[in-house]
mmCIF file of C-alpha atoms in Angstrom:
data_model
loop_
_atom_site.group_PDB
_atom_site.id
_atom_site.type_symbol
_atom_site.label_atom_id
_atom_site.label_comp_id
_atom_site.label_asym_id
_atom_site.label_seq_id
_atom_site.Cartn_x
_atom_site.Cartn_y
_atom_site.Cartn_z
ATOM 1 C CA VAL A 1 0.000 0.000 0.000
ATOM 2 C CA ILE A 2 1.344 3.394 -0.992
ATOM 3 C CA VAL A 3 0.073 6.417 0.934
ATOM 4 C CA SER A 4 0.372 10.173 0.641
ATOM 5 C CA PRO A 5 3.134 11.873 2.624
ATOM 6 C CA LEU A 6 0.458 14.150 4.112
ATOM 7 C CA ALA A 7 -1.270 12.271 6.938
ATOM 8 C CA GLU A 8 -4.343 14.513 6.937
ATOM 9 C CA PRO A 9 -7.051 14.517 8.009
ATOM 10 C CA ALA A 10 -5.315 13.006 11.035
ATOM 11 C CA ALA A 11 -8.252 10.832 12.162
ATOM 12 C CA GLU A 12 -8.635 9.286 8.697
ATOM 13 C CA ALA A 13 -4.894 8.703 8.361
ATOM 14 C CA ALA A 14 -4.892 6.958 11.764
ATOM 15 C CA ARG A 15 -7.879 4.825 10.767
ATOM 16 C CA VAL A 16 -6.110 3.663 7.598
ATOM 17 C CA ARG A 17 -2.902 2.917 9.510
ATOM 18 C CA ASP A 18 -4.941 0.864 12.015
ATOM 19 C CA TRP A 19 -6.705 -1.091 9.242
ATOM 20 C CA LEU A 20 -3.386 -1.863 7.599
ATOM 21 C CA ALA A 21 -1.652 -2.798 10.855
ATOM 22 C CA ALA A 22 -4.519 -5.160 11.767
ATOM 23 C CA ARG A 23 -3.816 -6.991 8.512
ATOM 24 C CA GLY A 24 -0.040 -6.921 8.840
ATOM 25 C CA VAL A 25 0.319 -4.555 5.894
ATOM 26 C CA VAL A 26 3.066 -1.945 5.886
ATOM 27 C CA ALA A 27 2.344 1.383 4.196
ATOM 28 C CA ASP A 28 5.016 3.000 2.056
ATOM 29 C CA THR A 29 4.997 6.732 1.407
ATOM 30 C CA ALA A 30 4.621 7.756 -2.221
ATOM 31 C CA ALA A 31 7.934 8.600 -3.864
ATOM 32 C CA PRO A 32 7.528 10.570 -7.097
ATOM 33 C CA GLY A 33 9.525 8.983 -9.890
ATOM 34 C CA GLU A 34 9.196 5.537 -8.328
ATOM 35 C CA GLU A 35 8.408 2.898 -10.910
ATOM 36 C CA GLY A 36 7.368 -0.671 -10.438
ATOM 37 C CA SER A 37 5.170 -3.458 -11.626
ATOM 38 C CA LEU A 38 2.343 -5.530 -10.272
ATOM 39 C CA GLY A 39 2.173 -8.570 -12.518
ATOM 40 C CA GLN A 40 1.620 -7.202 -16.014
ATOM 41 C CA ILE A 41 0.766 -3.719 -14.773
ATOM 42 C CA ASN A 42 3.532 -1.112 -14.769
ATOM 43 C CA TYR A 43 3.262 2.094 -12.768
ATOM 44 C CA ARG A 44 5.072 5.366 -12.193
ATOM 45 C CA ILE A 45 4.284 7.709 -9.334
ATOM 46 C CA LEU A 46 4.065 11.327 -10.513
ATOM 47 C CA TRP A 47 2.902 13.281 -7.468
ATOM 48 C CA PRO A 48 3.171 14.680 -4.779
ATOM 49 C CA THR A 49 6.616 16.119 -5.291
ATOM 50 C CA ARG A 50 5.780 18.714 -2.636
ATOM 51 C CA ILE A 51 2.958 19.607 -0.265
ATOM 52 C CA ILE A 52 0.835 22.550 -1.368
ATOM 53 C CA ARG A 53 -0.806 24.365 1.532
ATOM 54 C CA ASN A 54 -3.763 26.759 1.603
ATOM 55 C CA GLU A 55 -4.677 26.536 -2.078
ATOM 56 C CA GLY A 56 -7.814 24.453 -1.782
ATOM 57 C CA SER A 57 -7.869 21.218 0.181
ATOM 58 C CA ASP A 58 -4.392 20.303 1.449
ATOM 59 C CA PRO A 59 -5.198 16.536 1.520
ATOM 60 C CA ASN A 60 -6.671 16.667 -1.990
ATOM 61 C CA ASN A 61 -3.612 18.501 -3.290
ATOM 62 C CA ALA A 62 -1.412 15.835 -1.671
ATOM 63 C CA SER A 63 -3.208 12.987 -3.453
ATOM 64 C CA ILE A 64 -1.031 10.435 -5.143
ATOM 65 C CA ALA A 65 -1.019 10.775 -8.927
ATOM 66 C CA VAL A 66 0.131 7.695 -10.800
ATOM 67 C CA VAL A 67 0.210 6.506 -14.380
ATOM 68 C CA PHE A 68 -0.392 2.819 -15.055
ATOM 69 C CA THR A 69 0.356 0.932 -18.251
ATOM 70 C CA VAL A 70 -1.682 -2.216 -18.802
ATOM 71 C CA GLY A 71 -1.570 -4.103 -22.098
ATOM 72 C CA GLY A 72 -0.165 -1.040 -23.826
ATOM 73 C CA VAL A 73 -2.915 1.246 -22.454
ATOM 74 C CA ARG A 74 -1.742 4.231 -20.377
ATOM 75 C CA ILE A 75 -4.115 5.258 -17.594
ATOM 76 C CA LEU A 76 -3.624 8.439 -15.569
ATOM 77 C CA LEU A 77 -5.059 8.346 -12.033
ATOM 78 C CA PRO A 78 -4.567 11.809 -10.492
ATOM 79 C CA GLY A 79 -6.510 11.219 -7.271
ATOM 80 C CA ASP A 80 -8.304 14.283 -5.950
ATOM 81 C CA LEU A 81 -5.724 16.816 -7.139
ATOM 82 C CA GLU A 82 -7.142 20.309 -7.335
ATOM 83 C CA THR A 83 -6.047 23.170 -9.569
ATOM 84 C CA ALA A 84 -2.855 24.159 -7.694
ATOM 85 C CA SER A 85 -1.421 20.647 -7.598
ATOM 86 C CA GLN A 86 -2.508 19.921 -11.166
ATOM 87 C CA GLU A 87 -0.648 23.032 -12.312
ATOM 88 C CA ALA A 88 2.464 22.051 -10.345
ATOM 89 C CA LEU A 89 2.348 18.522 -11.767
ATOM 90 C CA ILE A 90 1.914 19.783 -15.328
ATOM 91 C CA SER A 91 4.726 22.320 -14.949
ATOM 92 C CA GLY A 92 7.050 19.679 -13.533
ATOM 93 C CA SER A 93 6.845 17.130 -16.328
ATOM 94 C CA GLY A 94 6.290 16.678 -20.016
ATOM 95 C CA PRO A 95 3.023 15.455 -21.503
ATOM 96 C CA ILE A 96 1.880 12.065 -20.210
ATOM 97 C CA GLY A 97 0.403 10.621 -23.400
ATOM 98 C CA ALA A 98 -2.368 8.826 -21.499
ATOM 99 C CA ASP A 99 -5.128 6.962 -23.278
ATOM 100 C CA VAL A 100 -7.491 7.186 -20.317
ATOM 101 C CA VAL A 101 -7.766 9.567 -17.353
ATOM 102 C CA LYS A 102 -9.835 9.430 -14.216
ATOM 103 C CA ILE A 103 -10.830 13.093 -13.985
ATOM 104 C CA PRO A 104 -9.454 14.439 -10.676
ATOM 105 C CA HIS A 105 -11.589 15.163 -7.627
ATOM 106 C CA HIS A 106 -14.771 13.525 -8.913
ATOM 107 C CA GLY A 107 -14.907 15.969 -11.817
ATOM 108 C CA SER A 108 -15.143 19.034 -9.572
ATOM 109 C CA ALA A 109 -14.837 22.543 -10.990
ATOM 110 C CA ASN A 110 -11.334 22.806 -9.467
ATOM 111 C CA GLN A 111 -9.478 21.819 -12.634
ATOM 112 C CA SER A 112 -6.506 23.210 -14.477
ATOM 113 C CA PRO A 113 -7.518 24.183 -18.012
ATOM 114 C CA ARG A 114 -4.201 22.633 -19.156
ATOM 115 C CA LEU A 115 -4.869 19.158 -17.752
ATOM 116 C CA ILE A 116 -6.752 17.859 -20.775
ATOM 117 C CA SER A 117 -4.074 18.620 -23.365
ATOM 118 C CA TRP A 118 -1.238 17.673 -20.974
ATOM 119 C CA SER A 119 -2.755 14.267 -20.239
ATOM 120 C CA GLY A 120 -3.372 13.504 -23.911
ATOM 121 C CA ALA A 121 -6.325 11.310 -22.933
ATOM 122 C CA ARG A 122 -9.262 10.918 -25.264
ATOM 123 C CA LEU A 123 -11.188 8.780 -22.784
ATOM 124 C CA ALA A 124 -12.187 10.183 -19.402
ATOM 125 C CA ILE A 125 -13.918 8.663 -16.400
ATOM 126 C CA VAL A 126 -15.600 10.574 -13.600
ATOM 127 C CA SER A 127 -15.849 8.570 -10.402
ATOM 128 C CA ALA A 128 -18.710 9.951 -8.309
ATOM 129 C CA GLY A 129 -21.432 8.167 -6.409
ATOM 130 C CA LEU A 130 -25.103 8.399 -7.214
ATOM 131 C CA HIS A 131 -26.526 11.562 -5.556
ATOM 132 C CA TYR A 132 -22.983 12.650 -4.646
ATOM 133 C CA MET A 133 -23.410 15.139 -1.806
ATOM 134 C CA TYR A 134 -20.845 17.673 -3.063
ATOM 135 C CA GLY A 135 -22.496 18.209 -6.426
ATOM 136 C CA HIS A 136 -19.675 16.748 -8.511
ATOM 137 C CA PRO A 137 -19.124 16.387 -11.364
ATOM 138 C CA ALA A 138 -19.292 19.992 -12.510
ATOM 139 C CA GLN A 139 -20.909 20.542 -15.892
ATOM 140 C CA GLN A 140 -18.099 22.910 -16.910
ATOM 141 C CA THR A 141 -15.544 20.135 -16.315
ATOM 142 C CA LEU A 142 -17.520 17.571 -18.311
ATOM 143 C CA SER A 143 -18.059 20.076 -21.119
ATOM 144 C CA ALA A 144 -14.359 20.949 -21.284
ATOM 145 C CA TRP A 145 -13.405 17.284 -21.779
ATOM 146 C CA GLN A 146 -16.161 16.780 -24.345
ATOM 147 C CA ARG A 147 -15.195 19.944 -26.284
ATOM 148 C CA ALA A 148 -11.646 18.559 -26.439
ATOM 149 C CA GLY A 149 -13.039 15.442 -28.129
ATOM 150 C CA ALA A 150 -12.876 13.062 -25.178
ATOM 151 C CA ALA A 151 -15.458 10.374 -24.573
ATOM 152 C CA VAL A 152 -16.642 10.782 -20.969
ATOM 153 C CA ALA A 153 -18.205 8.123 -18.756
ATOM 154 C CA ARG A 154 -19.673 8.885 -15.324
ATOM 155 C CA THR A 155 -20.009 6.256 -12.637
ATOM 156 C CA ASP A 156 -22.915 8.159 -11.057
ATOM 157 C CA GLN A 157 -24.945 7.701 -14.243
ATOM 158 C CA ASP A 158 -23.263 4.818 -16.059
ATOM 159 C CA GLY A 159 -22.298 2.568 -13.142
ATOM 160 C CA ASP A 160 -19.073 0.590 -13.451
ATOM 161 C CA VAL A 161 -16.919 1.438 -16.455
ATOM 162 C CA ALA A 162 -14.639 -1.004 -18.278
ATOM 163 C CA ILE A 163 -11.732 -0.090 -20.523
ATOM 164 C CA ALA A 164 -11.564 -2.386 -23.536
ATOM 165 C CA ARG A 165 -10.394 -2.631 -27.125
ATOM 166 C CA ASN A 166 -12.953 -2.712 -29.901
ATOM 167 C CA ALA A 167 -12.719 -4.742 -33.127
ATOM 168 C CA ASP A 168 -10.364 -2.099 -34.580
ATOM 169 C CA ALA A 169 -8.084 -2.398 -31.492
ATOM 170 C CA ASP A 170 -9.026 1.132 -30.377
ATOM 171 C CA VAL A 171 -9.224 1.708 -26.626
ATOM 172 C CA VAL A 172 -12.821 2.442 -25.607
ATOM 173 C CA LEU A 173 -14.857 3.020 -22.458
ATOM 174 C CA VAL A 174 -17.707 0.600 -21.883
ATOM 175 C CA PRO A 175 -20.210 1.758 -19.243
ATOM 176 C CA ARG A 176 -21.905 -1.074 -17.335
ATOM 177 C CA LYS A 177 -25.274 -0.428 -18.938
ATOM 178 C CA GLN A 178 -23.616 -1.200 -22.317
ATOM 179 C CA GLN A 179 -21.824 -4.279 -20.928
ATOM 180 C CA GLN A 180 -25.059 -6.144 -20.210
#
């Protein structure tokens, strides 16, 4: 298990540590630049390279951002990064060339306008529960991805989303309602 270097909120961080300890699992702190593999899945940790304070939610801005490569498909998972940390991440590295991105922070309005082009992704997933209490995803975020030509799937409306290859070997999103 890899955790953020920012152990906030403190009660939640303690609860996770207790869950892990009860199972004999040791948590490692995210180390940007670290690469590894889990079976046939390769990963590289991108963020946090630093802790950003007082520019939105400190814990959100300290989310772990990682890029996975599975079967030749690059998937960017930027956690709950908000605008300040997205900007710092983008400024600190070249384009990712992702095929798929999980839109940060449940598709909130707190997005860098540069994230879409930097990620390179043409497939985007918003992970938000049905009747999500914070009002995410924001329509302006969804519209920005769609205007850029990305296919967008939402777990609050589409349920589970699979990433697959179609008959032409293109990477596509398959919402659960289309999987049945």
